[in-house]
mmCIF file of C-alpha atoms in Angstrom:
data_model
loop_
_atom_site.group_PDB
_atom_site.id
_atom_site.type_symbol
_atom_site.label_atom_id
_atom_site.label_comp_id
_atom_site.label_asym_id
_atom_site.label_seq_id
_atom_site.Cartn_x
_atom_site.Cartn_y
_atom_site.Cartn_z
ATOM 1 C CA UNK A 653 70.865 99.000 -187.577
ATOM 2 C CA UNK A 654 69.655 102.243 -188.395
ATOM 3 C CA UNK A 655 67.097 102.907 -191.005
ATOM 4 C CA UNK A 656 68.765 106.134 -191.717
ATOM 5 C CA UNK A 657 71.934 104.980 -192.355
ATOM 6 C CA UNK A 658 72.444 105.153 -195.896
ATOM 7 C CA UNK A 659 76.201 104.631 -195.702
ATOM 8 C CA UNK A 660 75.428 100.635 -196.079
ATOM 9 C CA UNK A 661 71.871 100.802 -197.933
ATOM 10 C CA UNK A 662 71.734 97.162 -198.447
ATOM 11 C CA UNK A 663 71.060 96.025 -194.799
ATOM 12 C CA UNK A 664 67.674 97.965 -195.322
ATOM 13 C CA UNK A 665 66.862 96.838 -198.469
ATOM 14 C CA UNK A 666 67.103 93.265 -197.249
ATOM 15 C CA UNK A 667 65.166 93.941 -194.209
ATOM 16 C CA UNK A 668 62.092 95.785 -196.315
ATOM 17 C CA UNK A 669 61.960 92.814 -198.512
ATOM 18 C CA UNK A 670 62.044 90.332 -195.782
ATOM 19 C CA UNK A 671 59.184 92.478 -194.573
ATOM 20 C CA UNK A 672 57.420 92.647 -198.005
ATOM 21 C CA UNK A 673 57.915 88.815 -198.537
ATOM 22 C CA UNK A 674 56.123 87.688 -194.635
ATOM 23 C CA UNK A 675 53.438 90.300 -195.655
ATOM 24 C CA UNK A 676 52.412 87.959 -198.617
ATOM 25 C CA UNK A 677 52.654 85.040 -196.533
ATOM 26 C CA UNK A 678 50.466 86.314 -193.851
ATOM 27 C CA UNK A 679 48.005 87.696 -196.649
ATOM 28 C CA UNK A 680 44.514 85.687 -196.156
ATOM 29 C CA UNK A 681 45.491 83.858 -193.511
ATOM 30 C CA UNK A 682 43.222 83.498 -190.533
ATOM 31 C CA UNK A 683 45.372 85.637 -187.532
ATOM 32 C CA UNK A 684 43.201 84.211 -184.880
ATOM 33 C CA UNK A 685 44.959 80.715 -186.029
ATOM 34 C CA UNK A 686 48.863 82.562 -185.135
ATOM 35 C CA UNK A 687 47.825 84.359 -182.546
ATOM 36 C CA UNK A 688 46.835 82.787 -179.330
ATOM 37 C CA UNK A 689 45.651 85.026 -175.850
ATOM 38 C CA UNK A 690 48.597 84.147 -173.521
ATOM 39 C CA UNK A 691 46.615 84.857 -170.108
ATOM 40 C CA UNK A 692 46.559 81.591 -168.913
ATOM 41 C CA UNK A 693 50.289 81.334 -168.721
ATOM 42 C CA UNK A 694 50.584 84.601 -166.588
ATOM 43 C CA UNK A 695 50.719 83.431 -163.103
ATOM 44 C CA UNK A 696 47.739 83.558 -160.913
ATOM 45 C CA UNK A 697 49.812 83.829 -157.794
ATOM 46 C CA UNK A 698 52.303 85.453 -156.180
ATOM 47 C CA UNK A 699 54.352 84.574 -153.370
ATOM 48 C CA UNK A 700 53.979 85.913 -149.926
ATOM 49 C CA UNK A 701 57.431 86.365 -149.611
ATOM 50 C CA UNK A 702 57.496 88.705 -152.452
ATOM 51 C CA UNK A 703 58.357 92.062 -150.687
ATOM 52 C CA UNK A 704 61.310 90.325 -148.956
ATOM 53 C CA UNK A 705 64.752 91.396 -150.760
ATOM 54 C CA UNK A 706 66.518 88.398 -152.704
ATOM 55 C CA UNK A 707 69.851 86.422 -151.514
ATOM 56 C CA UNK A 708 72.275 84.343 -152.717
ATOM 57 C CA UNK A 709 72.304 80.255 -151.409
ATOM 58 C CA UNK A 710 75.057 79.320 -150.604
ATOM 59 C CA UNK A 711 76.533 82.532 -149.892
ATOM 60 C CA UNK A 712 78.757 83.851 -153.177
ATOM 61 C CA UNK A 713 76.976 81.071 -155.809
ATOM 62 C CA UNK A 714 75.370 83.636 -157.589
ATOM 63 C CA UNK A 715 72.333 81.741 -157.375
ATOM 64 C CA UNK A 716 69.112 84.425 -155.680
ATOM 65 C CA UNK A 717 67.378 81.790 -154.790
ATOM 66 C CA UNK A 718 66.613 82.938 -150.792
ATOM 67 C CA UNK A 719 65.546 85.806 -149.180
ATOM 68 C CA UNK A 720 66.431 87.786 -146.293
ATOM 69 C CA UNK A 721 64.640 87.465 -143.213
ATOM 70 C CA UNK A 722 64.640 89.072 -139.752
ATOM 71 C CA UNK A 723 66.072 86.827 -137.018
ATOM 72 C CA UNK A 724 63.202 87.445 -134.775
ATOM 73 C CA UNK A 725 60.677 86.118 -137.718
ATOM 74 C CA UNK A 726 63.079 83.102 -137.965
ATOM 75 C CA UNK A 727 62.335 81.534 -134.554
ATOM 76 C CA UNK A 728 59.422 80.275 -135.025
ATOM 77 C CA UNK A 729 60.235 78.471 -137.895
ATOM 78 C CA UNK A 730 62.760 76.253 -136.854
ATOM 79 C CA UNK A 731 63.904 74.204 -134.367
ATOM 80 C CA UNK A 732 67.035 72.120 -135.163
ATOM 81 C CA UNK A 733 68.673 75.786 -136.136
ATOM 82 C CA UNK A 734 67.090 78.209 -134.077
ATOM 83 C CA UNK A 735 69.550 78.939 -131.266
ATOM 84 C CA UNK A 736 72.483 78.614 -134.072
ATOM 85 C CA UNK A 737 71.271 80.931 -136.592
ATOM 86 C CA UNK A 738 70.781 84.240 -134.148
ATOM 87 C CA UNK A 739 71.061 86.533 -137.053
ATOM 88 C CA UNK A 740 69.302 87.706 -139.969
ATOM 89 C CA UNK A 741 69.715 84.758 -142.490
ATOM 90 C CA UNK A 742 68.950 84.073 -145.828
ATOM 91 C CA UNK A 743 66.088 81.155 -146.417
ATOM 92 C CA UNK A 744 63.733 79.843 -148.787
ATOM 93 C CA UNK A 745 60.637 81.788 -149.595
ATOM 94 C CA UNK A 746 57.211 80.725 -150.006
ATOM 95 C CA UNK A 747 57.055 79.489 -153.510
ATOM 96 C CA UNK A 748 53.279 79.014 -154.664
ATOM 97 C CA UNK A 749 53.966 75.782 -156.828
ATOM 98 C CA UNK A 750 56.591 74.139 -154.370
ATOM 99 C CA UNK A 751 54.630 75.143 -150.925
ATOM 100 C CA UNK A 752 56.098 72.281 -149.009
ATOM 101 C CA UNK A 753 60.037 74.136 -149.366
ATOM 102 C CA UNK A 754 60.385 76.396 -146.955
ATOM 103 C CA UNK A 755 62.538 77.506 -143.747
ATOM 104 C CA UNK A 756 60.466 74.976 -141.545
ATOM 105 C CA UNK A 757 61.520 72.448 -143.965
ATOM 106 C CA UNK A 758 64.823 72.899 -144.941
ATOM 107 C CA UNK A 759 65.564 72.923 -140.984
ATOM 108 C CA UNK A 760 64.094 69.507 -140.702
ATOM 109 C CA UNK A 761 66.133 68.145 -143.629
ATOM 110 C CA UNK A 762 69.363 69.139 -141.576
ATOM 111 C CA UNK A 763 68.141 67.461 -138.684
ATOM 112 C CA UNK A 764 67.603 64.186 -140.544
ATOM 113 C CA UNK A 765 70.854 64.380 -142.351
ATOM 114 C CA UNK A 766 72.641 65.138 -139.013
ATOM 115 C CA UNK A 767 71.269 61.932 -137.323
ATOM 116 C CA UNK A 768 71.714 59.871 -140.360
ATOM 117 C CA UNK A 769 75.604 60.742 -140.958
ATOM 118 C CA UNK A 770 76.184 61.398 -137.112
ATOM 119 C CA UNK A 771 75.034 57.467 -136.309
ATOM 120 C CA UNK A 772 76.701 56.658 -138.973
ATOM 121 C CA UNK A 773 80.427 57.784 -138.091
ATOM 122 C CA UNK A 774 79.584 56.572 -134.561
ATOM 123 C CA UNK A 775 78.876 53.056 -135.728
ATOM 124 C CA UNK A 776 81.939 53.279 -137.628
ATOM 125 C CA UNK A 777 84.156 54.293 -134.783
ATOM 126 C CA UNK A 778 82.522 51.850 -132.416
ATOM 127 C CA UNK A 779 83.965 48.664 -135.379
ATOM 128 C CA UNK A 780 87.146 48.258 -133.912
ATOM 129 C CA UNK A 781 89.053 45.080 -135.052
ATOM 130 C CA UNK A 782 92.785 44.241 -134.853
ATOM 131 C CA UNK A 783 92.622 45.013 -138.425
ATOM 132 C CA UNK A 784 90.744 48.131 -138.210
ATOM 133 C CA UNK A 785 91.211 51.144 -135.736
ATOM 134 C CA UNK A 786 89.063 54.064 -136.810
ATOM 135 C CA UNK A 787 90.041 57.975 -135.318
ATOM 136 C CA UNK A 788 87.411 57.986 -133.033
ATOM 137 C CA UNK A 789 85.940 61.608 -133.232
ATOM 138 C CA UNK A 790 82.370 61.778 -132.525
ATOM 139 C CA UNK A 791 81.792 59.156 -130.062
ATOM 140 C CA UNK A 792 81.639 60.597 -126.584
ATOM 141 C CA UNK A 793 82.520 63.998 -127.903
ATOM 142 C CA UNK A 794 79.755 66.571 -127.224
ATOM 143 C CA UNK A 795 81.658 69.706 -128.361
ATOM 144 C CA UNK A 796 82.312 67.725 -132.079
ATOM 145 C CA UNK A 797 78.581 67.005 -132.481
ATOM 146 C CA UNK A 798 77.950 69.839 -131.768
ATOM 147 C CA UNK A 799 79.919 71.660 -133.751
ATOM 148 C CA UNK A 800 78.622 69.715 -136.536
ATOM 149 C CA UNK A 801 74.954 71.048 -136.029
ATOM 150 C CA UNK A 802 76.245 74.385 -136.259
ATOM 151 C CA UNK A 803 78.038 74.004 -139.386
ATOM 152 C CA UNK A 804 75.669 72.386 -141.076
ATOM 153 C CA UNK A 805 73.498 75.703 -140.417
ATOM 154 C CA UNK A 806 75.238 78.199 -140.322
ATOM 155 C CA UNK A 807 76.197 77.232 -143.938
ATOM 156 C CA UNK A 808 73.001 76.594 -145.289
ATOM 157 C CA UNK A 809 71.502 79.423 -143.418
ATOM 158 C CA UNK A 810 74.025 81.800 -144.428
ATOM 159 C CA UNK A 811 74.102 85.609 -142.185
ATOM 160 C CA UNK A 812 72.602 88.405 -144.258
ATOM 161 C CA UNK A 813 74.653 92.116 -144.191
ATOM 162 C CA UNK A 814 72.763 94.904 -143.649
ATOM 163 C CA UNK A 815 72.377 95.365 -147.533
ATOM 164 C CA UNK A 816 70.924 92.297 -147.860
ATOM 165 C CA UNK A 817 74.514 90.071 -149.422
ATOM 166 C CA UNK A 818 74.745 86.893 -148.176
ATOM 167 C CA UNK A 819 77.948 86.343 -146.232
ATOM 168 C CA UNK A 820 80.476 83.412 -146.658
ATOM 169 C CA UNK A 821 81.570 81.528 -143.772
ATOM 170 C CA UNK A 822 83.796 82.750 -141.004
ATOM 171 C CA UNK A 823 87.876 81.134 -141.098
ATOM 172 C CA UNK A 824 87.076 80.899 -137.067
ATOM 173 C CA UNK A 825 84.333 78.123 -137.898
ATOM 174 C CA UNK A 826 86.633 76.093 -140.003
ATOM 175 C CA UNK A 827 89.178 75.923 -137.093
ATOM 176 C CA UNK A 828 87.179 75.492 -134.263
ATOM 177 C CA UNK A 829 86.018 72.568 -136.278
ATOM 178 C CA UNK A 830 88.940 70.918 -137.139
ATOM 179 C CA UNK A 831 89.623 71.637 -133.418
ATOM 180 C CA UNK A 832 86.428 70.090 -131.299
ATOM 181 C CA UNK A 833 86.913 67.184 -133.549
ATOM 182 C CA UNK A 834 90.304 66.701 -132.203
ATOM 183 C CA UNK A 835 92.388 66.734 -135.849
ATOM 184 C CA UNK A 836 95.981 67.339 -135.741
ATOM 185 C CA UNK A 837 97.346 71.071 -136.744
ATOM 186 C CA UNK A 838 100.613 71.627 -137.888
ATOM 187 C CA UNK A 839 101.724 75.315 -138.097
ATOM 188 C CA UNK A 840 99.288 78.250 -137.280
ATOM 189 C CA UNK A 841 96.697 77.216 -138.956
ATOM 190 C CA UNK A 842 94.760 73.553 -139.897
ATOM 191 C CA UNK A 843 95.674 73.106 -143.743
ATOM 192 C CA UNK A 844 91.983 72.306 -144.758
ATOM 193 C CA UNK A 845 91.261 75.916 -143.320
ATOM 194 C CA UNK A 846 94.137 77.665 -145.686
ATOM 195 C CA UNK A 847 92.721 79.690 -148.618
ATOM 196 C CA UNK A 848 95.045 77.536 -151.083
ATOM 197 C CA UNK A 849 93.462 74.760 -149.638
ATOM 198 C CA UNK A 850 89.688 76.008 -149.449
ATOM 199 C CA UNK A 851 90.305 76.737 -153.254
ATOM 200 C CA UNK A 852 91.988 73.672 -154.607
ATOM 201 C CA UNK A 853 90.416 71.040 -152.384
ATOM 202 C CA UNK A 854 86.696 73.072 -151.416
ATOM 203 C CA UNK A 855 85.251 73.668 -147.678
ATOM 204 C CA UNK A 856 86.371 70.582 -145.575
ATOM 205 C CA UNK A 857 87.626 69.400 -148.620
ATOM 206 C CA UNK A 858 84.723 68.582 -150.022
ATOM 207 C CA UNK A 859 86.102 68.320 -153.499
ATOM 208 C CA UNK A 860 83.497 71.510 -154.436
ATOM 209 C CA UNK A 861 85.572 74.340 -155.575
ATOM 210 C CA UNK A 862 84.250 77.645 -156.667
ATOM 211 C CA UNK A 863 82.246 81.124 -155.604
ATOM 212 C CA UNK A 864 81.077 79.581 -152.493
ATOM 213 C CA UNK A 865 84.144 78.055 -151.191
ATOM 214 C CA UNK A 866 85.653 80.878 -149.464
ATOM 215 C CA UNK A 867 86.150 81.288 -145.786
ATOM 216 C CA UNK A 868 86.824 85.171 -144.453
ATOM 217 C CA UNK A 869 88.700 86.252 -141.508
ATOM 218 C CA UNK A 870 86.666 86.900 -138.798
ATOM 219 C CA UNK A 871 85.763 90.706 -138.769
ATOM 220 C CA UNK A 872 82.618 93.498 -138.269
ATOM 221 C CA UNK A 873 80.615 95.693 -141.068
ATOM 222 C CA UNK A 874 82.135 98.961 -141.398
ATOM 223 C CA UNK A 875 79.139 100.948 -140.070
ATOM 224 C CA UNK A 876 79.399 98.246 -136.919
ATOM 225 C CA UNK A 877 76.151 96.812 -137.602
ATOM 226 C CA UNK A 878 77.634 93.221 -137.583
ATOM 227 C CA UNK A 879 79.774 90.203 -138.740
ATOM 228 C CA UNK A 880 81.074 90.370 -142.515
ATOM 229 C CA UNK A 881 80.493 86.417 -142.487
ATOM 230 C CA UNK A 882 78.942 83.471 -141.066
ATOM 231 C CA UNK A 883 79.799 81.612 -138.016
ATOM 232 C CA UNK A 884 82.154 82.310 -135.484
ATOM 233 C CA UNK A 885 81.634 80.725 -132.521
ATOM 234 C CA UNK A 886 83.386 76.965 -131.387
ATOM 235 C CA UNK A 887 82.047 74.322 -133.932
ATOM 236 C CA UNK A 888 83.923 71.054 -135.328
ATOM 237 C CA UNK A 889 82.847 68.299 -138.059
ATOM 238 C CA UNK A 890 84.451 65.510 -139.604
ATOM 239 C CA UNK A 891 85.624 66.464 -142.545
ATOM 240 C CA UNK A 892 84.878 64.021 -145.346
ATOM 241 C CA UNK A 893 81.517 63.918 -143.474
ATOM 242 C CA UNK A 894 80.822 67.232 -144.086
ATOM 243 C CA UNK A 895 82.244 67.751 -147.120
ATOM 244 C CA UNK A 896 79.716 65.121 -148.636
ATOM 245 C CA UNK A 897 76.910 67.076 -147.173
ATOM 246 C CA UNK A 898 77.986 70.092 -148.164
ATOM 247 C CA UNK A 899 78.446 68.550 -151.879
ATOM 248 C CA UNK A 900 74.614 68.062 -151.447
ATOM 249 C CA UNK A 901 74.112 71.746 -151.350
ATOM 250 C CA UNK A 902 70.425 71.673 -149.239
ATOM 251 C CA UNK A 903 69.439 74.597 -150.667
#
């Protein structure tokens, strides 16, 4: 309120005796005993990333918790995703109190997670009884694992625009999944790749819905500069597979 506003007096009557009362309280009392130098608690480092502009992770979660970096910087910081993300992507920054989370390893943790689920399915698929005939998918399918790699990155390594907004990922890398991993498409389009779909059900029907379950339409930047999302090239997955790794959100 406003101290001039003597329209309604009584809001600053009540605030000067408030302010009279505390005075009386605080009257011989030792202030070096209230009030305490707060130095220590202002951080003693910065990170190194610092200078880098901020980016949402997953793309659309409204969670700036990356940073956009050059694609020629990225290279040498990963291996698993380094042919996949050829882009400008948005990673983890140097954090001074968590120095082990980075790009470097954030790339391994995909890698791990890709061997772990990918033996997995295959051991699955190899199980057949009389009883039991799995879909086989990934088992002698090179384009499907594949695929899956590049999924797996491109989402958690989403493309940054040139003003720095993370982009979601392309409708192209949800088909070309469904696709190399050899699922059956009725209509125009595979259903798990519908917007209806992506919204009730999440990516790959994941069971995730929200912000960063959106897939775009593959397209360019309006000043030409690039893609306005992530992914477009041939990729597959299975998709309860990837939907539980994407429910893990690695970022």
């Amino acid at each position: 309120f406003h101290i001039c506003d003597m329209a309604k007096p009584w809001p600053v009557a009540l605030a000067v005796g408030l302010l009279s009362a505390q005075a009386n309280v605080l009257e011989g009392w030792n202030m070096e005993s209230i009030y305490r130098d707060i130095d220590m608690y202002i951080p003693s480092m910065n990170s190194s990333d610092v200078e880098y502009p901020k980016c949402e992770v997953p793309a659309g979660s409204g969670e700036f918790t990356g940073i956009c970096i050059k694609q020629h910087r990225l290279k040498s910081m990963m291996t698993f995703c380094r042919d996949t993300v050829d882009y400008d992507a948005c990673v983890p920054p140097h954090q001074p109190l968590f120095p082990e989370w980075n790009v470097t390893t954030k790339d391994a943790l995909l890698r791990r997670l890709y061997k772990e689920q990918v033996e997995f399915r295959i051991s699955v698929e190899m199980n057949i009884t009389v009883d039991n005939a799995p879909v086989i998918r990934f088992t002698q399918n090179s384009p499907c694992l594949e695929a899956f790699r590049k999924v797996l990155c491109w989402f958690n390594f989403p493309r940054c625009s040139t003003s720095n907004v993370s982009m979601p990922l392309c409708r192209t890398a949800c088909s070309n999944y469904y696709q190399s991993c050899k699922y059956e498409k009725i209509g125009a389009e595979y259903d798990a790749c519908k917007d209806e779909v992506v919204k009730t059900k999440g990516l790959f029907e994941s069971g995730l819905t929200g912000t960063t379950d959106v897939l775009l339409d593959q397209c360019f930047l309006e000043d030409g500069t690039g893609d306005c999302c992530t992914g477009s090239s041939a990729l597959s997955l299975l998709s309860a597979m990837l939907g539980a790794l994407l429910a893990a959100h690695l970022w």
